[in-house]
Amino acid sequence: MADAILEVFRGNQEVGAAKQYTVPIAPGMVVLDALHYIQAHLEPDLAVRWNCKAGKCGSCSAEVNGKPRLTCKTRMDALPTDKPITVYPMKSFPVIKDLVTDVSWNYRVNKKIPPFSPKPKTDWKMYQEDMDRVQEFRKCIECFLCQNVCHVVRDHHKKEEFGGPRFFVRVASLEMHPLDNVSRVKLLKDELGIGYCNITKCCTEVCPEEIHITDNAIIPLKERVVDEYYDPIMKLVRKIRGAPKPD
Amino acid sequence: MTNQTKYETHEHDVLIIGAGGAGLRAAIEGLAAGARVAVVSKSLLGKAHTVMAEGGIAAAMANVDKADSWRTHFRDTMRGGKLMNNWRMAQLHAQEAPERVRELEQWGALFDRTSDGDILQRAFGGHTFKRLCHVGDRTGLEMIRTLQDRGVQMGFDVFMECTIIRLLTDGKRVVGAFGYWREQGRFVVLKAKAVVMATGGIGKAWRVTSNSWEYTGDGMALAYDAGAELLDMEFVQFHPTGMVWPPGVQGILVTEAVRGEGGILRNKEGQRFMEKYDPKRMELSTRDVVARSIYTEVREGRGSEHGGAYLDISHKPAEYVKQKLPSMYHQFKELADVDITKGPMEVGPTCHYMMGGIKVEAETAASSLPGLFAAGEAAAGLHGANRLGGNSLSDLLVFGRRAGLGAAAYASKAPAASIDDAQIAEAERDMLAPFDRGEGENPYTVHRDLQEVMQNLVGIFRVEEDMTKAMGELEKLKARAARVRVEGSRLFNPGWHLSKDLKSMLTVSEAVTRSAMARKESRGAHSRIDFPKLDEQVWGRQHNLITRDGAGMKLQQIPVDAIPGELNELLADEK
Ligand SMILES: Cc1cc2nc3c(=O)[nH]c(=O)nc-3n(C[C@H](O)[C@H](O)[C@H](O)COP(=O)(O)OP(=O)(O)OC[C@H]3O[C@@H](n4cnc5c(N)ncnc54)[C@H](O)[C@@H]3O)c2cc1C
Ligand code: SF4
Ligand code: SF4
Ligand code: FES
């Protein structure tokens, strides 16, 4: 069997460099298999996250040949072998070690989102046709690849004022839940900074679950924000009714 | 007493080790009972095994088959487990599962629906009725996300990427745990009045397994080390359908939902071989039967190209397959270049689930060691000799909740804990020793050899001679594991982490092998070539029990509890 050369980032936030490893290729092999080969045979302290090895847990995210991917779903035979395959940690998160990054920011954002709150006196009847669109959002495996590619995070470092596509997907799953009864629109505007998103769709492109993040989650949510805060007619209606003006 | 300055120390009422379904459900209940709760996990929150569960949660909701009831679910569970189950657990489980599923829905989970707007249920092996509540083939993801978000909102403290390496006791009861942060390799002391073990299973001791790196039997080994009893360790479930090709994906699960939705098994001659082994239930026979059937077909030369069987669902409309089994569709397409809407998958048995584990009381999930509770795959009893598909997720909810309640109640009465520094010092010394050795083997090599031993000698079919050999090999492996050397620093170092996980795997492997040698019969998942029949007179009446005896392992037998009259009648009732 032929060999592949992997160029893997080794190091931490301060110091680090890519290192090359030669790995024998087996049929159907994925990049994560190659990383495991390095651990088992060459350098046991290579840090990688993984759990399911089947694209279900979202642990194994990295940048393979510059593209954000799940390493357990990236086939070696789909990559050119005439040059080294590069494997780097996700760029938008601080490196802990090698391919392992500090993704704790995501868990902090999640905490800000009010949970599902059912309507009073719910009878818990729901119909498949009302759920299909929400179930799409619930497929998210929290690989954070979308968070990683979004330029608002990646290039503009707005982690404090921006929630990121993953959490727009999560808010959408709650807002569009047929039985939910609270509004997260103010949160979207003020704390999750949905206004920073300029619909580049980079997040949708990398989502391994093929969630239509921009079209199905972000755009409808942006519309809700607009309706609530910026639509002049809605504003007028509110004024006439004497409702307090939103800030 | 404690050297507080030396280690980062935290104190809670209830410490939950494990953030899968069982641990999270326990945490929610502990919080609801007013306890201060901490949850620890080796991986990030939301990545535990539970996230991978595919097929569904078994609960007799009777949304699809109106005739279903807890009694039928109880009977199916007991029959599936070949009556080795703790009958009271099986009863509580069947009675409480529907309420636990409804609760998930009330916390925001979105299950697939019937046309009446209720939770849809699908057929699964060994279940008389359509009973599995599901979300396509990603039920576990829905469940873990719902529980995780609920717990986070209620406010538990989470210690993620933190591995527990020792339970701390004051001689009589459990008073906390000692572990390390994977990230920095720093040690941490977690004091608690009660501890819930929800660490899952042991599959990583076998070469072909559906389990992840986390499944090294830590919880069972730590409980055993601290003095708790382990029950029926011989009952290891080999799921009939794991992927067999290509090599890198060998063992990855192919959900039973494929068969639940009508998938057919064939051998290389095109014969639907389940007709021979279980003509009544065919592909939806219990897992032990289907796994042995596939294994037998392969051994007798009728296997598929890469040594498995063919599983075919392509007779169903492609759109239906993609809607009901989306992740299987993608898994085969992307990892094996097979389009399951057009042709068959190749499948074979894979080490999947541990029925045995920490012995617990049915009502409270208390172990034999005061202050220690256990739930989920780490605990034993509910499933007896063989687990029915879908009964694990429901187990996590029913007994996770009970463990949370039990632990919180215990904690409310327990006095403050005092920690024994000597136990910590010993654990620290053992953990750091592999760095100090000038030479020694790589832990990965020892792990690979252990997997070969368990795969080849204590696998799906067992025989005295093989297991005697396995015991000898395990002794050698223990000696090698005690001398492994790790390189690099303490920062996120998987080789170092494995050096400890290896010890847990060796403890549970030995417990499995000893128990399997003792049980001289074939029952459920435990199949002996030398004792191919059920032995109701002797082994139908006793469990294997493992305890620590100094440095050695002690095996004894305890009687199976008699099933009370009215429940017994349910079992007799042949339908
Ligand atoms: C691929 C697959 C599909 C399945 N499908 C189904 C299904 O459809 N229906 C069904 O009923 N069952 C299914 N099962 C079985 C079921 O998913 C598992 O048995 C169940 O999820 C186990 O849950 P748990 O809460 O006991 O443990 P887990 O979810 O595995 O969680 C264990 C937790 O313990 C932590 N832990 C372990 N050791 C330590 C330590 N030393 N220190 C700190 N933390 C530790 C881990 O990090 C993890 O958080 C499936 C299993 C697999 C592998
Ligand atoms: S569409 Fe919006 S959220 Fe997605 S990557 Fe672009 S800016 Fe970020
Ligand atoms: S939305 Fe898609 S890309 Fe983003 S975290 Fe979820 S699964 Fe990953
Ligand atoms: S290891 Fe789970 S998604 Fe890759």
mmCIF file of C-alpha atoms in Angstrom, chain B residues 12-253:
data_model
loop_
_atom_site.group_PDB
_atom_site.id
_atom_site.type_symbol
_atom_site.label_atom_id
_atom_site.label_comp_id
_atom_site.label_asym_id
_atom_site.label_seq_id
_atom_site.Cartn_x
_atom_site.Cartn_y
_atom_site.Cartn_z
ATOM 1 C CA HIS B 12 -20.805 19.381 46.270
ATOM 2 C CA ASP B 13 -23.654 17.379 47.708
ATOM 3 C CA VAL B 14 -23.860 15.052 44.743
ATOM 4 C CA LEU B 15 -21.053 14.303 42.327
ATOM 5 C CA ILE B 16 -22.071 12.657 39.084
ATOM 6 C CA ILE B 17 -19.376 10.912 37.123
ATOM 7 C CA GLY B 18 -20.514 10.773 33.516
ATOM 8 C CA ALA B 19 -22.427 13.180 31.308
ATOM 9 C CA GLY B 20 -24.373 10.722 29.170
ATOM 10 C CA GLY B 21 -28.112 10.257 29.447
ATOM 11 C CA ALA B 22 -27.900 8.580 32.839
ATOM 12 C CA GLY B 23 -25.599 11.162 34.400
ATOM 13 C CA LEU B 24 -27.486 14.146 33.039
ATOM 14 C CA ARG B 25 -30.856 12.762 34.065
ATOM 15 C CA ALA B 26 -29.479 12.081 37.549
ATOM 16 C CA ALA B 27 -28.113 15.614 37.733
ATOM 17 C CA ILE B 28 -31.444 17.143 36.794
ATOM 18 C CA GLU B 29 -33.203 15.170 39.490
ATOM 19 C CA GLY B 30 -30.536 15.951 42.077
ATOM 20 C CA LEU B 31 -30.899 19.662 41.340
ATOM 21 C CA ALA B 32 -34.672 19.419 41.512
ATOM 22 C CA ALA B 33 -34.290 17.860 44.948
ATOM 23 C CA GLY B 34 -32.273 20.847 46.068
ATOM 24 C CA ALA B 35 -28.786 19.320 46.032
ATOM 25 C CA ARG B 36 -25.669 21.084 44.795
ATOM 26 C CA VAL B 37 -24.641 18.976 41.845
ATOM 27 C CA ALA B 38 -21.459 18.569 39.812
ATOM 28 C CA VAL B 39 -21.144 16.562 36.607
ATOM 29 C CA VAL B 40 -17.762 15.299 35.394
ATOM 30 C CA SER B 41 -16.982 13.848 31.988
ATOM 31 C CA LYS B 42 -13.959 12.718 30.032
ATOM 32 C CA SER B 43 -15.197 14.424 26.860
ATOM 33 C CA LEU B 44 -16.852 17.743 26.156
ATOM 34 C CA LEU B 45 -20.445 18.119 27.249
ATOM 35 C CA GLY B 46 -22.786 16.565 24.721
ATOM 36 C CA LYS B 47 -20.287 14.086 23.248
ATOM 37 C CA ALA B 48 -20.936 11.071 25.503
ATOM 38 C CA HIS B 49 -21.989 7.764 23.978
ATOM 39 C CA THR B 50 -25.621 8.633 24.364
ATOM 40 C CA VAL B 51 -25.232 11.084 21.485
ATOM 41 C CA MET B 52 -24.569 8.169 19.135
ATOM 42 C CA ALA B 53 -27.709 6.213 19.967
ATOM 43 C CA GLU B 54 -29.720 5.859 16.844
ATOM 44 C CA GLY B 55 -32.767 3.655 16.872
ATOM 45 C CA GLY B 56 -34.920 4.897 19.708
ATOM 46 C CA ILE B 57 -36.228 4.784 23.260
ATOM 47 C CA ALA B 58 -38.447 1.872 24.281
ATOM 48 C CA ALA B 59 -41.539 2.922 26.198
ATOM 49 C CA ALA B 60 -44.991 1.364 26.195
ATOM 50 C CA MET B 61 -46.823 4.543 25.218
ATOM 51 C CA ALA B 62 -49.229 2.586 22.993
ATOM 52 C CA ASN B 63 -49.380 5.401 20.459
ATOM 53 C CA VAL B 64 -49.090 3.066 17.497
ATOM 54 C CA ASP B 65 -50.045 -0.353 18.836
ATOM 55 C CA LYS B 66 -52.888 0.338 21.217
ATOM 56 C CA ALA B 67 -52.582 -3.071 22.854
ATOM 57 C CA ASP B 68 -49.164 -2.279 24.337
ATOM 58 C CA SER B 69 -48.813 -1.839 28.094
ATOM 59 C CA TRP B 70 -46.088 -1.880 30.722
ATOM 60 C CA ARG B 71 -46.882 -5.532 31.329
ATOM 61 C CA THR B 72 -45.934 -6.533 27.813
ATOM 62 C CA HIS B 73 -42.822 -4.377 27.971
ATOM 63 C CA PHE B 74 -41.900 -6.032 31.267
ATOM 64 C CA ARG B 75 -42.419 -9.462 29.780
ATOM 65 C CA ASP B 76 -40.395 -8.703 26.647
ATOM 66 C CA THR B 77 -37.533 -7.324 28.736
ATOM 67 C CA MET B 78 -37.470 -10.327 31.046
ATOM 68 C CA ARG B 79 -37.693 -12.825 28.217
ATOM 69 C CA GLY B 80 -35.029 -11.004 26.254
ATOM 70 C CA GLY B 81 -32.797 -11.099 29.344
ATOM 71 C CA LYS B 82 -33.453 -14.815 29.835
ATOM 72 C CA LEU B 83 -34.858 -14.093 33.301
ATOM 73 C CA MET B 84 -31.497 -13.034 34.660
ATOM 74 C CA ASN B 85 -32.916 -9.530 35.056
ATOM 75 C CA ASN B 86 -33.622 -7.916 38.375
ATOM 76 C CA TRP B 87 -37.409 -8.240 38.120
ATOM 77 C CA ARG B 88 -38.088 -5.129 40.145
ATOM 78 C CA MET B 89 -35.900 -3.015 37.890
ATOM 79 C CA ALA B 90 -37.642 -4.465 34.844
ATOM 80 C CA GLN B 91 -40.991 -3.596 36.375
ATOM 81 C CA LEU B 92 -40.082 -0.031 37.343
ATOM 82 C CA HIS B 93 -38.489 0.483 33.949
ATOM 83 C CA ALA B 94 -41.556 -0.665 32.022
ATOM 84 C CA GLN B 95 -43.906 1.325 34.241
ATOM 85 C CA GLU B 96 -41.979 4.580 34.293
ATOM 86 C CA ALA B 97 -40.486 4.806 30.800
ATOM 87 C CA PRO B 98 -43.544 6.439 29.147
ATOM 88 C CA GLU B 99 -43.612 9.234 31.727
ATOM 89 C CA ARG B 100 -39.867 9.795 31.299
ATOM 90 C CA VAL B 101 -40.292 10.128 27.525
ATOM 91 C CA ARG B 102 -43.178 12.590 27.920
ATOM 92 C CA GLU B 103 -40.995 14.574 30.267
ATOM 93 C CA LEU B 104 -38.295 14.830 27.597
ATOM 94 C CA GLU B 105 -40.890 16.173 25.223
ATOM 95 C CA GLN B 106 -41.935 18.736 27.810
ATOM 96 C CA TRP B 107 -38.339 19.851 28.019
ATOM 97 C CA GLY B 108 -38.260 20.466 24.293
ATOM 98 C CA ALA B 109 -37.373 17.185 22.565
ATOM 99 C CA LEU B 110 -39.020 16.726 19.192
ATOM 100 C CA PHE B 111 -39.823 13.122 18.360
ATOM 101 C CA ASP B 112 -41.172 11.954 15.019
ATOM 102 C CA ARG B 113 -44.992 12.007 15.007
ATOM 103 C CA THR B 114 -47.938 9.806 14.193
ATOM 104 C CA SER B 115 -50.684 11.242 11.996
ATOM 105 C CA ASP B 116 -52.629 11.930 15.209
ATOM 106 C CA GLY B 117 -49.878 14.208 16.449
ATOM 107 C CA ASP B 118 -48.478 11.794 19.023
ATOM 108 C CA ILE B 119 -44.972 10.364 19.372
ATOM 109 C CA LEU B 120 -44.344 7.815 16.631
ATOM 110 C CA GLN B 121 -43.049 4.367 17.605
ATOM 111 C CA ARG B 122 -41.177 1.793 15.532
ATOM 112 C CA ALA B 123 -40.646 -1.963 15.729
ATOM 113 C CA PHE B 124 -37.416 -3.378 17.198
ATOM 114 C CA GLY B 125 -36.049 -6.831 17.943
ATOM 115 C CA GLY B 126 -37.673 -8.655 20.861
ATOM 116 C CA HIS B 127 -40.382 -6.050 21.403
ATOM 117 C CA THR B 128 -43.874 -7.462 20.840
ATOM 118 C CA PHE B 129 -45.275 -4.123 19.755
ATOM 119 C CA LYS B 130 -44.079 -1.039 17.933
ATOM 120 C CA ARG B 131 -42.507 0.622 20.915
ATOM 121 C CA LEU B 132 -39.457 2.725 20.067
ATOM 122 C CA CYS B 133 -39.975 6.471 20.234
ATOM 123 C CA HIS B 134 -37.468 7.959 17.836
ATOM 124 C CA VAL B 135 -36.161 10.868 15.850
ATOM 125 C CA GLY B 136 -35.117 9.355 12.518
ATOM 126 C CA ASP B 137 -31.918 7.551 13.427
ATOM 127 C CA ARG B 138 -30.517 10.212 15.724
ATOM 128 C CA THR B 139 -32.574 9.672 18.859
ATOM 129 C CA GLY B 140 -29.598 9.891 21.202
ATOM 130 C CA LEU B 141 -28.618 13.319 19.905
ATOM 131 C CA GLU B 142 -32.108 14.618 20.600
ATOM 132 C CA MET B 143 -32.033 13.111 24.051
ATOM 133 C CA ILE B 144 -28.614 14.329 25.135
ATOM 134 C CA ARG B 145 -29.170 17.845 23.810
ATOM 135 C CA THR B 146 -32.491 18.109 25.636
ATOM 136 C CA LEU B 147 -31.030 16.889 28.918
ATOM 137 C CA GLN B 148 -27.873 18.943 28.573
ATOM 138 C CA ASP B 149 -29.745 22.176 27.975
ATOM 139 C CA ARG B 150 -32.137 21.468 30.798
ATOM 140 C CA GLY B 151 -29.294 20.778 33.222
ATOM 141 C CA VAL B 152 -27.301 23.812 32.156
ATOM 142 C CA GLN B 153 -30.321 26.037 32.689
ATOM 143 C CA MET B 154 -31.033 24.515 36.080
ATOM 144 C CA GLY B 155 -27.436 25.177 37.011
ATOM 145 C CA PHE B 156 -25.148 22.245 37.597
ATOM 146 C CA ASP B 157 -21.413 22.700 37.701
ATOM 147 C CA VAL B 158 -19.759 20.975 34.781
ATOM 148 C CA PHE B 159 -16.232 19.626 34.822
ATOM 149 C CA MET B 160 -15.622 18.633 31.252
ATOM 150 C CA GLU B 161 -12.552 16.887 29.916
ATOM 151 C CA CYS B 162 -11.830 15.844 33.448
ATOM 152 C CA THR B 163 -11.121 12.169 34.155
ATOM 153 C CA ILE B 164 -11.756 10.532 37.505
ATOM 154 C CA ILE B 165 -9.059 8.056 38.486
ATOM 155 C CA ARG B 166 -10.051 7.125 42.002
ATOM 156 C CA LEU B 167 -13.031 7.126 44.336
ATOM 157 C CA LEU B 168 -12.189 8.467 47.758
ATOM 158 C CA THR B 169 -13.592 6.712 50.804
ATOM 159 C CA ASP B 170 -13.389 7.238 54.523
ATOM 160 C CA GLY B 171 -13.173 3.524 55.069
ATOM 161 C CA LYS B 172 -16.921 3.021 55.171
ATOM 162 C CA ARG B 173 -18.469 5.275 52.588
ATOM 163 C CA VAL B 174 -17.637 7.197 49.439
ATOM 164 C CA VAL B 175 -16.769 10.836 50.113
ATOM 165 C CA GLY B 176 -15.606 12.082 46.749
ATOM 166 C CA ALA B 177 -13.325 11.447 43.832
ATOM 167 C CA PHE B 178 -9.898 12.350 42.541
ATOM 168 C CA GLY B 179 -9.153 13.121 38.925
ATOM 169 C CA TYR B 180 -7.159 15.155 36.442
ATOM 170 C CA TRP B 181 -7.986 17.813 33.886
ATOM 171 C CA ARG B 182 -7.163 16.399 30.478
ATOM 172 C CA GLU B 183 -6.174 19.798 29.215
ATOM 173 C CA GLN B 184 -3.432 20.686 31.661
ATOM 174 C CA GLY B 185 -2.877 17.392 33.432
ATOM 175 C CA ARG B 186 -3.475 19.058 36.790
ATOM 176 C CA PHE B 187 -5.122 17.048 39.547
ATOM 177 C CA VAL B 188 -8.427 17.937 41.147
ATOM 178 C CA VAL B 189 -10.249 16.784 44.294
ATOM 179 C CA LEU B 190 -14.037 16.607 44.138
ATOM 180 C CA LYS B 191 -15.570 16.186 47.562
ATOM 181 C CA ALA B 192 -19.145 14.992 47.740
ATOM 182 C CA LYS B 193 -21.618 13.433 50.112
ATOM 183 C CA ALA B 194 -22.862 11.074 47.440
ATOM 184 C CA VAL B 195 -21.440 9.943 44.109
ATOM 185 C CA VAL B 196 -23.353 8.624 41.102
ATOM 186 C CA MET B 197 -21.414 6.435 38.699
ATOM 187 C CA ALA B 198 -22.778 6.947 35.191
ATOM 188 C CA THR B 199 -19.672 6.142 33.200
ATOM 189 C CA GLY B 200 -21.085 3.779 30.591
ATOM 190 C CA GLY B 201 -19.552 0.592 29.215
ATOM 191 C CA ILE B 202 -16.418 -1.364 28.414
ATOM 192 C CA GLY B 203 -16.330 -2.058 24.663
ATOM 193 C CA LYS B 204 -12.838 -0.686 24.076
ATOM 194 C CA ALA B 205 -11.376 -3.867 25.501
ATOM 195 C CA TRP B 206 -12.410 -5.613 22.242
ATOM 196 C CA ARG B 207 -10.945 -4.977 18.817
ATOM 197 C CA VAL B 208 -14.223 -4.788 16.913
ATOM 198 C CA THR B 209 -16.559 -2.476 18.776
ATOM 199 C CA SER B 210 -19.140 0.229 18.266
ATOM 200 C CA ASN B 211 -17.800 2.023 21.322
ATOM 201 C CA SER B 212 -15.611 5.123 21.542
ATOM 202 C CA TRP B 213 -12.329 5.725 23.358
ATOM 203 C CA GLU B 214 -14.296 6.589 26.500
ATOM 204 C CA TYR B 215 -15.650 3.074 26.981
ATOM 205 C CA THR B 216 -12.864 1.645 29.057
ATOM 206 C CA GLY B 217 -14.937 0.481 32.037
ATOM 207 C CA ASP B 218 -13.574 3.157 34.368
ATOM 208 C CA GLY B 219 -16.708 3.388 36.471
ATOM 209 C CA MET B 220 -16.903 -0.330 37.120
ATOM 210 C CA ALA B 221 -13.194 -0.571 37.850
ATOM 211 C CA LEU B 222 -13.196 2.422 40.206
ATOM 212 C CA ALA B 223 -16.254 1.122 42.053
ATOM 213 C CA TYR B 224 -14.659 -2.309 42.308
ATOM 214 C CA ASP B 225 -11.417 -0.827 43.618
ATOM 215 C CA ALA B 226 -13.351 1.076 46.257
ATOM 216 C CA GLY B 227 -15.171 -2.079 47.368
ATOM 217 C CA ALA B 228 -18.448 -2.185 45.448
ATOM 218 C CA GLU B 229 -19.879 -5.386 43.970
ATOM 219 C CA LEU B 230 -20.005 -6.138 40.245
ATOM 220 C CA LEU B 231 -22.826 -8.311 38.927
ATOM 221 C CA ASP B 232 -23.055 -10.694 35.944
ATOM 222 C CA MET B 233 -19.973 -9.451 34.164
ATOM 223 C CA GLU B 234 -20.121 -12.277 31.602
ATOM 224 C CA PHE B 235 -23.051 -10.696 29.786
ATOM 225 C CA VAL B 236 -21.474 -8.611 27.050
ATOM 226 C CA GLN B 237 -23.666 -7.794 24.091
ATOM 227 C CA PHE B 238 -22.370 -8.222 20.578
ATOM 228 C CA HIS B 239 -24.604 -6.229 18.310
ATOM 229 C CA PRO B 240 -25.313 -8.240 15.168
ATOM 230 C CA THR B 241 -24.787 -5.401 12.754
ATOM 231 C CA GLY B 242 -21.591 -3.408 12.763
ATOM 232 C CA MET B 243 -19.872 -2.243 9.591
ATOM 233 C CA VAL B 244 -17.249 -4.677 8.323
ATOM 234 C CA TRP B 245 -15.684 -2.824 5.428
ATOM 235 C CA PRO B 246 -13.546 -0.778 4.853
ATOM 236 C CA PRO B 247 -11.141 -1.664 7.687
ATOM 237 C CA GLY B 248 -11.136 1.783 9.299
ATOM 238 C CA VAL B 249 -14.852 1.641 9.999
ATOM 239 C CA GLN B 250 -15.010 -1.942 11.173
ATOM 240 C CA GLY B 251 -17.326 -2.173 14.169
ATOM 241 C CA ILE B 252 -19.157 1.117 13.675
ATOM 242 C CA LEU B 253 -22.804 0.528 14.406
#
